[in-house]
Amino acid sequence: METVTARPALLALDWGTSSLRAFLMDGRGTVVDQRASAHGIQNLPAPGVAGFEQAFAALCGDWLAGRQDSLPVVAGGMVGSAQGWREAPYASCPADAQRLAEQAVTVDSALGVRILVAPGVLYDPPPGTADGVPDVIRGEEIQIAGALADHPAWAARSCMAMPGTHSKWVAIRDGRIESFATYMTGELFAVLTTHSILGRLMPEGAAADAAAADLAFARGVQAARESRPGDLSHQIFATRTLGLTRRLPPELLKDYLSGLLIGHELVSGTARMQEALDGDIPLLLIGEGALCRRYGRAMEILGLKPAAEIGNTAPRGLFQFAIAAGLIPPAKETPNG
Amino acid sequence: METVTARPALLALDWGTSSLRAFLMDGRGTVVDQRASAHGIQNLPAPGVAGFEQAFAALCGDWLAGRQDSLPVVAGGMVGSAQGWREAPYASCPADAQRLAEQAVTVDSALGVRILVAPGVLYDPPPGTADGVPDVIRGEEIQIAGALADHPAWAARSCMAMPGTHSKWVAIRDGRIESFATYMTGELFAVLTTHSILGRLMPEGAAADAAAADLAFARGVQAARESRPGDLSHQIFATRTLGLTRRLPPELLKDYLSGLLIGHELVSGTARMQEALDGDIPLLLIGEGALCRRYGRAMEILGLKPAAEIGNTAPRGLFQFAIAAGLIPPAKETPNG
């Protein structure tokens, strides 16, 4: 660990449903210190505003002491939702850091600082679009701003696939979020294994052989590739019948279901993005490493290839948001420019 | 209620996961008395065999008193599963009442009667079939035997759609079950509304205007019609975004989700059956009235039309099963022949 010499220029909060992450950054956007707590907006130490104040003070109070006038504070994620500290209503597509800054809201904290809270983004498809249903993101727009700042070559036209509880597929054009679609893949996997009959044949904590697990996963992905409209609620039942008929050992049923659900998301997501962006476009995987590798493996099985896998770009995105809001000057050099 | 004059010829048990239904039938297959209890195989009054004995004695003990030698007893449904009283391993397709009888197992009850337990049916697709995964039914094969006995005109070639927690789509040819597919539509609806984020915006017990509910349901069905492979885990998220953006009032979100899931099942199920049976075939809806009407409405929106809606044909099916097993002579006349 090297000693922090740069004077901190920004305190950035990535405040989601289940965790609060805080980043102290210098004027070039480099993280000089970071901390995290489990005080996500659904797990605050007290109800209401007091809960937000306490969580913020517990994590960042000492960082701010004596710096209230010199250290701008920004926040993104569910902290700006209707259940957050203060609601920052959704910005519309096309959206970039500039638009997020224009539609941000402020919260005056008891610690003596004003926090700039980023809005989420609403995609409202044009009338006549196939399913014609709006979609929303909150938190991912910040990660995207970070990814585009780090990798400007992808700003012209690219697709960002962001696996998770609610995966997001985001079409980027001219440096802005043009459209996106949410897939409830992670949550569907969780509720089916925890609360449906499909979980009954799955043993708790059974460790599967890695090669066998990969084969079962691949079999699920291939079933997704062969699927036709409406097939999913039939295909997931295979997780039960393959177990009942002992064609797959119990410890591999989860891998099959995972491959099936991720495969369905990839089949639909890539088709949707190709349509949104008129043809083949670089696909970037953004998110937690193990999950990105799982998606990368499924893509390989489907004959697809991500242009890159990227880790957490939220700090860099919050930095760009702060620049767009005029809280700090533009960085003179970008880390991975 | 007319007095029971006919001498009972058969005691038939429809014993599922959540209920036990008993039917006393005459020699023509007419139900002369019936009873039900909540002692499904997952809700027995005691663990193990004792639970089955107690549930059976509580519901049927007095019916059997003094008739142990003259009243054959048959049972179908989950009572024959691996978690049942005794396992009756799956019969293979093509399957009819005769094959069910050939592969039935017996249980000797403490009440002094031998119960003939019907097997379920396994469909094992030929190698090279698209998804190539086996499927199973247990209980529906009995209902189908009943439906075909009541309506012999449909035996040559038809499709039976049986909506429920696990809906079954069954291809019938030459009086036998040729193939089938399970759709977890009902369970998917239940786990999503109860355990996922989609349920959070749905008010408890809110009554919706019937016409508005039908419109929301139709909108879900139409979204299913427009869907492409893999779209479901994206489309279900609309249940949240339509609520968040107030495009649908909270009390209608369940109807939208119901239409979406039933629509997906219908799109896939009808395509699958047309392929299995080489073209357009009469589609019969079998099951509980309100649910069949919901499916019938979705079919209407999709421009489909069921040839008939049929109620509970389990008693009639158990009667056919008993005839096939040689426990009772063939009926001289059929009720709706």
PDB file of N, CA, C and O in Angstrom, chain A residues 128-165:
ATOM      1  N   GLY A 128     -45.474   1.706 -31.729  1.00  0.00           N
ATOM      2  CA  GLY A 128     -45.397   0.737 -32.813  1.00  0.00           C
ATOM      3  C   GLY A 128     -44.278  -0.269 -32.645  1.00  0.00           C
ATOM      4  O   GLY A 128     -44.201  -1.243 -33.376  1.00  0.00           O
ATOM      5  N   THR A 129     -43.385  -0.042 -31.658  1.00  0.00           N
ATOM      6  CA  THR A 129     -42.332  -1.022 -31.394  1.00  0.00           C
ATOM      7  C   THR A 129     -42.976  -2.303 -30.868  1.00  0.00           C
ATOM      8  O   THR A 129     -43.975  -2.238 -30.152  1.00  0.00           O
ATOM      9  N   ALA A 130     -42.360  -3.430 -31.213  1.00  0.00           N
ATOM     10  CA  ALA A 130     -42.961  -4.736 -30.917  1.00  0.00           C
ATOM     11  C   ALA A 130     -43.652  -4.808 -29.557  1.00  0.00           C
ATOM     12  O   ALA A 130     -44.875  -4.894 -29.482  1.00  0.00           O
ATOM     13  N   ASP A 131     -42.890  -4.784 -28.456  1.00  0.00           N
ATOM     14  CA  ASP A 131     -43.599  -4.931 -27.185  1.00  0.00           C
ATOM     15  C   ASP A 131     -43.997  -3.601 -26.550  1.00  0.00           C
ATOM     16  O   ASP A 131     -44.846  -3.572 -25.680  1.00  0.00           O
ATOM     17  N   GLY A 132     -43.414  -2.507 -27.025  1.00  0.00           N
ATOM     18  CA  GLY A 132     -43.888  -1.178 -26.642  1.00  0.00           C
ATOM     19  C   GLY A 132     -43.956  -0.876 -25.158  1.00  0.00           C
ATOM     20  O   GLY A 132     -44.791  -0.094 -24.719  1.00  0.00           O
ATOM     21  N   VAL A 133     -43.065  -1.483 -24.371  1.00  0.00           N
ATOM     22  CA  VAL A 133     -43.121  -1.320 -22.928  1.00  0.00           C
ATOM     23  C   VAL A 133     -41.886  -0.562 -22.467  1.00  0.00           C
ATOM     24  O   VAL A 133     -40.787  -0.821 -22.941  1.00  0.00           O
ATOM     25  N   PRO A 134     -42.059   0.411 -21.556  1.00  0.00           N
ATOM     26  CA  PRO A 134     -40.889   1.151 -21.083  1.00  0.00           C
ATOM     27  C   PRO A 134     -39.982   0.264 -20.243  1.00  0.00           C
ATOM     28  O   PRO A 134     -40.404  -0.770 -19.736  1.00  0.00           O
ATOM     29  N   ASP A 135     -38.728   0.680 -20.114  1.00  0.00           N
ATOM     30  CA  ASP A 135     -37.784  -0.064 -19.279  1.00  0.00           C
ATOM     31  C   ASP A 135     -36.968   0.953 -18.487  1.00  0.00           C
ATOM     32  O   ASP A 135     -36.896   2.121 -18.871  1.00  0.00           O
ATOM     33  N   VAL A 136     -36.389   0.512 -17.382  1.00  0.00           N
ATOM     34  CA  VAL A 136     -35.648   1.430 -16.509  1.00  0.00           C
ATOM     35  C   VAL A 136     -34.327   0.820 -16.045  1.00  0.00           C
ATOM     36  O   VAL A 136     -34.215  -0.393 -15.909  1.00  0.00           O
ATOM     37  N   ILE A 137     -33.340   1.707 -15.848  1.00  0.00           N
ATOM     38  CA  ILE A 137     -32.102   1.302 -15.172  1.00  0.00           C
ATOM     39  C   ILE A 137     -31.791   2.333 -14.099  1.00  0.00           C
ATOM     40  O   ILE A 137     -32.212   3.489 -14.191  1.00  0.00           O
ATOM     41  N   ARG A 138     -31.065   1.907 -13.081  1.00  0.00           N
ATOM     42  CA  ARG A 138     -30.649   2.857 -12.036  1.00  0.00           C
ATOM     43  C   ARG A 138     -29.368   2.314 -11.428  1.00  0.00           C
ATOM     44  O   ARG A 138     -29.380   1.308 -10.742  1.00  0.00           O
ATOM     45  N   GLY A 139     -28.269   2.936 -11.744  1.00  0.00           N
ATOM     46  CA  GLY A 139     -26.959   2.479 -11.284  1.00  0.00           C
ATOM     47  C   GLY A 139     -26.101   2.099 -12.477  1.00  0.00           C
ATOM     48  O   GLY A 139     -24.952   2.526 -12.578  1.00  0.00           O
ATOM     49  N   GLU A 140     -26.678   1.352 -13.409  1.00  0.00           N
ATOM     50  CA  GLU A 140     -25.906   0.919 -14.580  1.00  0.00           C
ATOM     51  C   GLU A 140     -25.515   2.098 -15.463  1.00  0.00           C
ATOM     52  O   GLU A 140     -24.463   2.058 -16.123  1.00  0.00           O
ATOM     53  N   GLU A 141     -26.335   3.159 -15.495  1.00  0.00           N
ATOM     54  CA  GLU A 141     -26.010   4.323 -16.331  1.00  0.00           C
ATOM     55  C   GLU A 141     -24.688   4.958 -15.881  1.00  0.00           C
ATOM     56  O   GLU A 141     -23.943   5.508 -16.694  1.00  0.00           O
ATOM     57  N   ILE A 142     -24.401   4.860 -14.588  1.00  0.00           N
ATOM     58  CA  ILE A 142     -23.144   5.387 -14.043  1.00  0.00           C
ATOM     59  C   ILE A 142     -21.974   4.493 -14.480  1.00  0.00           C
ATOM     60  O   ILE A 142     -20.917   4.976 -14.915  1.00  0.00           O
ATOM     61  N   GLN A 143     -22.170   3.184 -14.375  1.00  0.00           N
ATOM     62  CA  GLN A 143     -21.123   2.252 -14.822  1.00  0.00           C
ATOM     63  C   GLN A 143     -20.806   2.471 -16.297  1.00  0.00           C
ATOM     64  O   GLN A 143     -19.659   2.368 -16.731  1.00  0.00           O
ATOM     65  N   ILE A 144     -21.853   2.721 -17.079  1.00  0.00           N
ATOM     66  CA  ILE A 144     -21.664   2.922 -18.517  1.00  0.00           C
ATOM     67  C   ILE A 144     -20.869   4.195 -18.785  1.00  0.00           C
ATOM     68  O   ILE A 144     -19.947   4.208 -19.613  1.00  0.00           O
ATOM     69  N   ALA A 145     -21.202   5.259 -18.054  1.00  0.00           N
ATOM     70  CA  ALA A 145     -20.434   6.502 -18.209  1.00  0.00           C
ATOM     71  C   ALA A 145     -18.958   6.243 -17.918  1.00  0.00           C
ATOM     72  O   ALA A 145     -18.067   6.774 -18.600  1.00  0.00           O
ATOM     73  N   GLY A 146     -18.702   5.393 -16.921  1.00  0.00           N
ATOM     74  CA  GLY A 146     -17.318   5.050 -16.588  1.00  0.00           C
ATOM     75  C   GLY A 146     -16.653   4.231 -17.676  1.00  0.00           C
ATOM     76  O   GLY A 146     -15.509   4.492 -18.066  1.00  0.00           O
ATOM     77  N   ALA A 147     -17.370   3.230 -18.203  1.00  0.00           N
ATOM     78  CA  ALA A 147     -16.802   2.373 -19.247  1.00  0.00           C
ATOM     79  C   ALA A 147     -16.477   3.183 -20.498  1.00  0.00           C
ATOM     80  O   ALA A 147     -15.436   2.981 -21.129  1.00  0.00           O
ATOM     81  N   LEU A 148     -17.348   4.114 -20.848  1.00  0.00           N
ATOM     82  CA  LEU A 148     -17.117   4.917 -22.054  1.00  0.00           C
ATOM     83  C   LEU A 148     -15.966   5.904 -21.854  1.00  0.00           C
ATOM     84  O   LEU A 148     -15.230   6.199 -22.804  1.00  0.00           O
ATOM     85  N   ALA A 149     -15.801   6.394 -20.628  1.00  0.00           N
ATOM     86  CA  ALA A 149     -14.674   7.297 -20.359  1.00  0.00           C
ATOM     87  C   ALA A 149     -13.360   6.531 -20.429  1.00  0.00           C
ATOM     88  O   ALA A 149     -12.356   7.023 -20.964  1.00  0.00           O
ATOM     89  N   ASP A 150     -13.370   5.301 -19.914  1.00  0.00           N
ATOM     90  CA  ASP A 150     -12.155   4.486 -19.935  1.00  0.00           C
ATOM     91  C   ASP A 150     -11.825   3.987 -21.339  1.00  0.00           C
ATOM     92  O   ASP A 150     -10.663   3.746 -21.665  1.00  0.00           O
ATOM     93  N   HIS A 151     -12.852   3.739 -22.143  1.00  0.00           N
ATOM     94  CA  HIS A 151     -12.666   3.117 -23.461  1.00  0.00           C
ATOM     95  C   HIS A 151     -13.420   3.915 -24.520  1.00  0.00           C
ATOM     96  O   HIS A 151     -14.446   3.460 -25.034  1.00  0.00           O
ATOM     97  N   PRO A 152     -12.929   5.093 -24.867  1.00  0.00           N
ATOM     98  CA  PRO A 152     -13.675   5.967 -25.787  1.00  0.00           C
ATOM     99  C   PRO A 152     -13.913   5.344 -27.159  1.00  0.00           C
ATOM    100  O   PRO A 152     -14.844   5.758 -27.866  1.00  0.00           O
ATOM    101  N   ALA A 153     -13.111   4.317 -27.517  1.00  0.00           N
ATOM    102  CA  ALA A 153     -13.300   3.705 -28.836  1.00  0.00           C
ATOM    103  C   ALA A 153     -14.670   3.037 -28.948  1.00  0.00           C
ATOM    104  O   ALA A 153     -15.172   2.822 -30.048  1.00  0.00           O
ATOM    105  N   TRP A 154     -15.260   2.672 -27.814  1.00  0.00           N
ATOM    106  CA  TRP A 154     -16.552   1.983 -27.856  1.00  0.00           C
ATOM    107  C   TRP A 154     -17.747   2.929 -27.820  1.00  0.00           C
ATOM    108  O   TRP A 154     -18.892   2.504 -27.813  1.00  0.00           O
ATOM    109  N   ALA A 155     -17.472   4.218 -27.747  1.00  0.00           N
ATOM    110  CA  ALA A 155     -18.569   5.166 -27.580  1.00  0.00           C
ATOM    111  C   ALA A 155     -19.417   5.309 -28.846  1.00  0.00           C
ATOM    112  O   ALA A 155     -20.620   5.555 -28.779  1.00  0.00           O
ATOM    113  N   ALA A 156     -18.785   5.132 -30.015  1.00  0.00           N
ATOM    114  CA  ALA A 156     -19.513   5.382 -31.261  1.00  0.00           C
ATOM    115  C   ALA A 156     -20.706   4.430 -31.395  1.00  0.00           C
ATOM    116  O   ALA A 156     -21.834   4.848 -31.655  1.00  0.00           O
ATOM    117  N   ARG A 157     -20.425   3.121 -31.192  1.00  0.00           N
ATOM    118  CA  ARG A 157     -21.507   2.151 -31.359  1.00  0.00           C
ATOM    119  C   ARG A 157     -21.069   0.873 -30.662  1.00  0.00           C
ATOM    120  O   ARG A 157     -20.077   0.256 -31.046  1.00  0.00           O
ATOM    121  N   SER A 158     -21.784   0.458 -29.644  1.00  0.00           N
ATOM    122  CA  SER A 158     -21.455  -0.788 -28.961  1.00  0.00           C
ATOM    123  C   SER A 158     -22.640  -1.248 -28.126  1.00  0.00           C
ATOM    124  O   SER A 158     -23.624  -0.518 -27.966  1.00  0.00           O
ATOM    125  N   CYS A 159     -22.525  -2.477 -27.653  1.00  0.00           N
ATOM    126  CA  CYS A 159     -23.551  -3.022 -26.779  1.00  0.00           C
ATOM    127  C   CYS A 159     -22.897  -3.413 -25.470  1.00  0.00           C
ATOM    128  O   CYS A 159     -21.857  -4.074 -25.465  1.00  0.00           O
ATOM    129  N   MET A 160     -23.493  -3.008 -24.375  1.00  0.00           N
ATOM    130  CA  MET A 160     -22.978  -3.381 -23.060  1.00  0.00           C
ATOM    131  C   MET A 160     -23.936  -4.389 -22.436  1.00  0.00           C
ATOM    132  O   MET A 160     -25.107  -4.079 -22.205  1.00  0.00           O
ATOM    133  N   ALA A 161     -23.433  -5.587 -22.187  1.00  0.00           N
ATOM    134  CA  ALA A 161     -24.222  -6.601 -21.486  1.00  0.00           C
ATOM    135  C   ALA A 161     -23.750  -6.623 -20.042  1.00  0.00           C
ATOM    136  O   ALA A 161     -22.568  -6.827 -19.773  1.00  0.00           O
ATOM    137  N   MET A 162     -24.682  -6.383 -19.127  1.00  0.00           N
ATOM    138  CA  MET A 162     -24.341  -6.239 -17.717  1.00  0.00           C
ATOM    139  C   MET A 162     -25.089  -7.299 -16.910  1.00  0.00           C
ATOM    140  O   MET A 162     -26.196  -7.061 -16.438  1.00  0.00           O
ATOM    141  N   PRO A 163     -24.480  -8.490 -16.768  1.00  0.00           N
ATOM    142  CA  PRO A 163     -25.160  -9.601 -16.095  1.00  0.00           C
ATOM    143  C   PRO A 163     -25.431  -9.297 -14.627  1.00  0.00           C
ATOM    144  O   PRO A 163     -24.649  -8.577 -14.000  1.00  0.00           O
ATOM    145  N   GLY A 164     -26.505  -9.854 -14.106  1.00  0.00           N
ATOM    146  CA  GLY A 164     -26.804  -9.647 -12.697  1.00  0.00           C
ATOM    147  C   GLY A 164     -28.186 -10.154 -12.337  1.00  0.00           C
ATOM    148  O   GLY A 164     -28.818 -10.863 -13.116  1.00  0.00           O
ATOM    149  N   THR A 165     -28.637  -9.795 -11.148  1.00  0.00           N
ATOM    150  CA  THR A 165     -29.993 -10.152 -10.718  1.00  0.00           C
ATOM    151  C   THR A 165     -30.982  -9.718 -11.794  1.00  0.00           C
ATOM    152  O   THR A 165     -31.845 -10.485 -12.217  1.00  0.00           O
TER     153      THR A 165
END
